[in-house]
Short mmCIF file of C-alpha atoms in Angstrom, two decimals:
data_model
loop_
_atom_site.label_atom_id
_atom_site.label_comp_id
_atom_site.label_asym_id
_atom_site.label_seq_id
_atom_site.Cartn_x
_atom_site.Cartn_y
_atom_site.Cartn_z
CA UNK V 1 25.23 -13.29 -5.05
CA UNK V 2 25.38 -10.60 -2.37
CA UNK V 3 22.52 -9.58 -0.14
CA UNK V 4 20.22 -6.71 -1.08
CA UNK V 5 21.06 -3.25 0.26
CA UNK V 6 18.46 -0.48 0.27
CA UNK V 7 19.65 3.11 0.17
CA UNK V 8 18.67 6.52 -1.18
CA UNK V 9 19.25 7.09 -4.88
CA UNK V 10 22.46 8.87 -5.83
CA UNK V 11 22.90 10.80 -9.12
CA UNK V 12 25.32 8.12 -10.36
CA UNK V 13 22.48 5.55 -10.12
CA UNK V 14 20.27 7.29 -12.67
CA UNK V 15 21.64 5.51 -15.77
CA UNK V 16 20.95 2.14 -14.13
CA UNK V 17 17.43 3.23 -13.09
CA UNK V 18 16.87 4.37 -16.68
CA UNK V 19 18.02 0.94 -17.90
CA UNK V 20 15.69 -0.81 -15.44
CA UNK V 21 12.63 1.11 -16.66
CA UNK V 22 13.70 0.59 -20.27
CA UNK V 23 13.01 -3.14 -19.88
CA UNK V 24 9.68 -4.11 -21.50
CA UNK V 25 8.34 -5.80 -18.35
CA UNK V 26 9.16 -2.75 -16.21
CA UNK V 27 7.37 -0.24 -18.39
CA UNK V 28 4.52 -2.70 -19.00
CA UNK V 29 3.89 -3.13 -15.26
CA UNK V 30 4.14 0.60 -14.45
CA UNK V 31 2.87 3.87 -15.89
CA UNK V 32 6.25 4.51 -17.52
CA UNK V 33 6.47 5.06 -21.26
CA UNK V 34 9.09 3.22 -23.33
CA UNK V 35 12.00 5.00 -25.01
CA UNK V 36 12.42 7.74 -22.40
CA UNK V 37 15.78 9.53 -22.49
CA UNK V 38 18.13 9.51 -19.52
CA UNK V 39 17.52 13.26 -19.19
CA UNK V 40 13.85 12.59 -18.38
CA UNK V 41 14.92 10.31 -15.53
CA UNK V 42 17.46 12.88 -14.29
CA UNK V 43 14.68 15.46 -14.08
CA UNK V 44 12.20 13.05 -12.46
CA UNK V 45 14.71 11.88 -9.86
CA UNK V 46 16.43 15.18 -9.02
CA UNK V 47 15.17 15.05 -5.41
CA UNK V 48 14.22 18.71 -5.19
CA UNK V 49 10.48 18.28 -4.54
CA UNK V 50 9.34 18.12 -0.91
CA UNK V 51 7.97 14.83 0.36
CA UNK V 52 9.81 12.71 -2.22
CA UNK V 53 11.99 9.77 -1.20
CA UNK V 54 13.71 7.71 -3.87
CA UNK V 55 15.12 4.34 -2.82
CA UNK V 56 17.22 1.90 -4.78
CA UNK V 57 17.96 -1.77 -4.17
CA UNK V 58 21.60 -2.64 -4.72
CA UNK V 59 22.94 -6.15 -5.28
CA UNK V 60 26.44 -6.96 -6.52
CA UNK V 61 27.04 -3.19 -6.96
CA UNK V 62 24.14 -2.94 -9.41
CA UNK V 63 20.75 -1.22 -9.14
CA UNK V 64 18.24 -4.09 -9.23
CA UNK V 65 15.18 -2.15 -8.06
CA UNK V 66 13.86 1.36 -7.49
CA UNK V 67 10.98 2.75 -5.43
CA UNK V 68 9.74 6.31 -5.58
CA UNK V 69 7.75 7.40 -2.53
CA UNK V 70 5.71 10.59 -2.31
CA UNK V 71 4.18 11.96 0.88
CA UNK V 72 1.28 14.23 0.01
CA UNK V 73 1.83 17.87 0.96
CA UNK V 74 -1.81 18.95 1.29
CA UNK V 75 -2.57 19.68 4.96
CA UNK V 76 -5.48 17.26 4.92
CA UNK V 77 -3.47 14.42 3.30
CA UNK V 78 -0.04 14.76 4.93
CA UNK V 79 -0.63 11.44 6.68
CA UNK V 80 -0.77 9.67 3.26
CA UNK V 81 1.96 8.49 0.91
CA UNK V 82 1.94 6.70 -2.42
CA UNK V 83 4.67 4.88 -4.28
CA UNK V 84 5.66 3.25 -7.53
CA UNK V 85 8.40 0.74 -8.05
CA UNK V 86 10.22 -1.38 -10.56
CA UNK V 87 12.47 -4.41 -10.28
CA UNK V 88 15.00 -5.50 -12.88
CA UNK V 89 13.67 -8.55 -14.74
CA UNK V 90 16.73 -10.64 -13.83
CA UNK V 91 16.13 -9.93 -10.11
CA UNK V 92 12.38 -10.63 -9.91
CA UNK V 93 11.41 -13.22 -7.34
CA UNK V 94 14.64 -12.71 -5.38
CA UNK V 95 13.30 -10.52 -2.57
CA UNK V 96 14.08 -7.13 -4.11
CA UNK V 97 10.46 -5.95 -4.08
CA UNK V 98 10.01 -7.22 -0.52
CA UNK V 99 13.07 -5.28 0.65
CA UNK V 100 11.98 -2.07 -1.11
CA UNK V 101 8.39 -2.18 0.19
CA UNK V 102 9.56 -2.96 3.74
CA UNK V 103 11.96 0.00 3.62
CA UNK V 104 9.22 2.29 2.31
CA UNK V 105 6.83 1.21 5.07
CA UNK V 106 9.48 1.72 7.75
CA UNK V 107 10.36 5.16 6.35
CA UNK V 108 6.70 6.20 6.24
CA UNK V 109 5.51 4.85 9.57
CA UNK V 110 8.58 5.40 11.75
CA UNK V 111 10.07 8.59 10.30
CA UNK V 112 7.50 10.55 8.28
CA UNK V 113 4.32 10.28 10.39
CA UNK V 114 2.49 8.53 7.54
CA UNK V 115 -0.33 6.26 8.62
CA UNK V 116 -1.81 5.42 5.18
CA UNK V 117 0.18 4.18 2.18
CA UNK V 118 -1.53 3.84 -1.18
CA UNK V 119 -0.50 2.07 -4.38
CA UNK V 120 -2.13 1.35 -7.72
CA UNK V 121 -1.42 -2.01 -9.36
CA UNK V 122 -2.67 -3.55 -12.58
CA UNK V 123 -5.24 -6.25 -11.87
CA UNK V 124 -3.25 -8.82 -13.88
CA UNK V 125 0.00 -8.24 -11.95
CA UNK V 126 -0.54 -11.04 -9.45
CA UNK V 127 3.07 -11.01 -8.24
CA UNK V 128 2.82 -7.35 -7.19
CA UNK V 129 -0.64 -7.81 -5.67
CA UNK V 130 0.66 -10.73 -3.58
CA UNK V 131 3.72 -8.70 -2.54
CA UNK V 132 1.57 -5.81 -1.35
CA UNK V 133 -0.89 -8.10 0.44
CA UNK V 134 2.05 -9.74 2.23
CA UNK V 135 2.85 -6.28 3.61
CA UNK V 136 -0.68 -5.56 4.81
CA UNK V 137 -2.12 -3.76 1.79
CA UNK V 138 -5.76 -4.42 0.94
CA UNK V 139 -7.67 -3.85 -2.28
CA UNK V 140 -10.00 -0.91 -1.70
CA UNK V 141 -11.38 -0.60 -5.22
CA UNK V 142 -10.84 -1.34 -8.88
CA UNK V 143 -10.59 1.18 -11.70
CA UNK V 144 -11.68 -0.20 -15.06
CA UNK V 145 -9.74 0.92 -18.13
CA UNK V 146 -7.25 2.66 -15.83
CA UNK V 147 -4.38 2.94 -18.31
CA UNK V 148 -3.34 1.93 -21.79
CA UNK V 149 -0.71 -0.79 -22.20
CA UNK V 150 0.40 -2.22 -25.50
CA UNK V 151 -2.62 -0.72 -27.28
CA UNK V 152 -5.23 -2.04 -24.83
CA UNK V 153 -6.84 -0.65 -21.72
CA UNK V 154 -6.00 -2.37 -18.46
CA UNK V 155 -7.68 -2.11 -15.08
CA UNK V 156 -5.98 -1.41 -11.78
CA UNK V 157 -6.64 -2.09 -8.14
CA UNK V 158 -6.31 0.71 -5.62
CA UNK V 159 -4.61 -0.81 -2.60
CA UNK V 160 -3.78 0.72 0.76
CA UNK V 161 -2.10 -0.14 4.03
CA UNK V 162 -3.53 1.71 7.01
CA UNK V 163 -1.57 1.75 10.23
CA UNK V 164 -3.77 0.92 13.19
#
């Protein structure tokens, strides 16, 4: 198995990103809805909005993870970014999430003048919480009944990494 390469998403990657988020664990752990058409992902990932960076993790010439980063455009929040990510179920636990989060942090803090990065994560997603904590994110609050998943409400932690 080859090492993980992080790069910006290319249009040819969209079908693989669509397939990643079509996996039950990916849409269960994110705010994505199942059964989305490829066209919805093409629109979402077109790269035309300012402050958007879309990264993919490539291993063995396949997309094994994706991270969408958004730097807020409001003058009072331009120092803040948020992100969402997904990792292919067959690649979980193999360092894909670590590589994507590290690349997002480097992009934010070294190239985009972002000093605060925020992320929401379901309270029962211990793997993601541990990943974010490993990268300096701290739980700042918890939102009860944050989203619906499989017919039930789930809570989410609001986590942030603040550059000091």
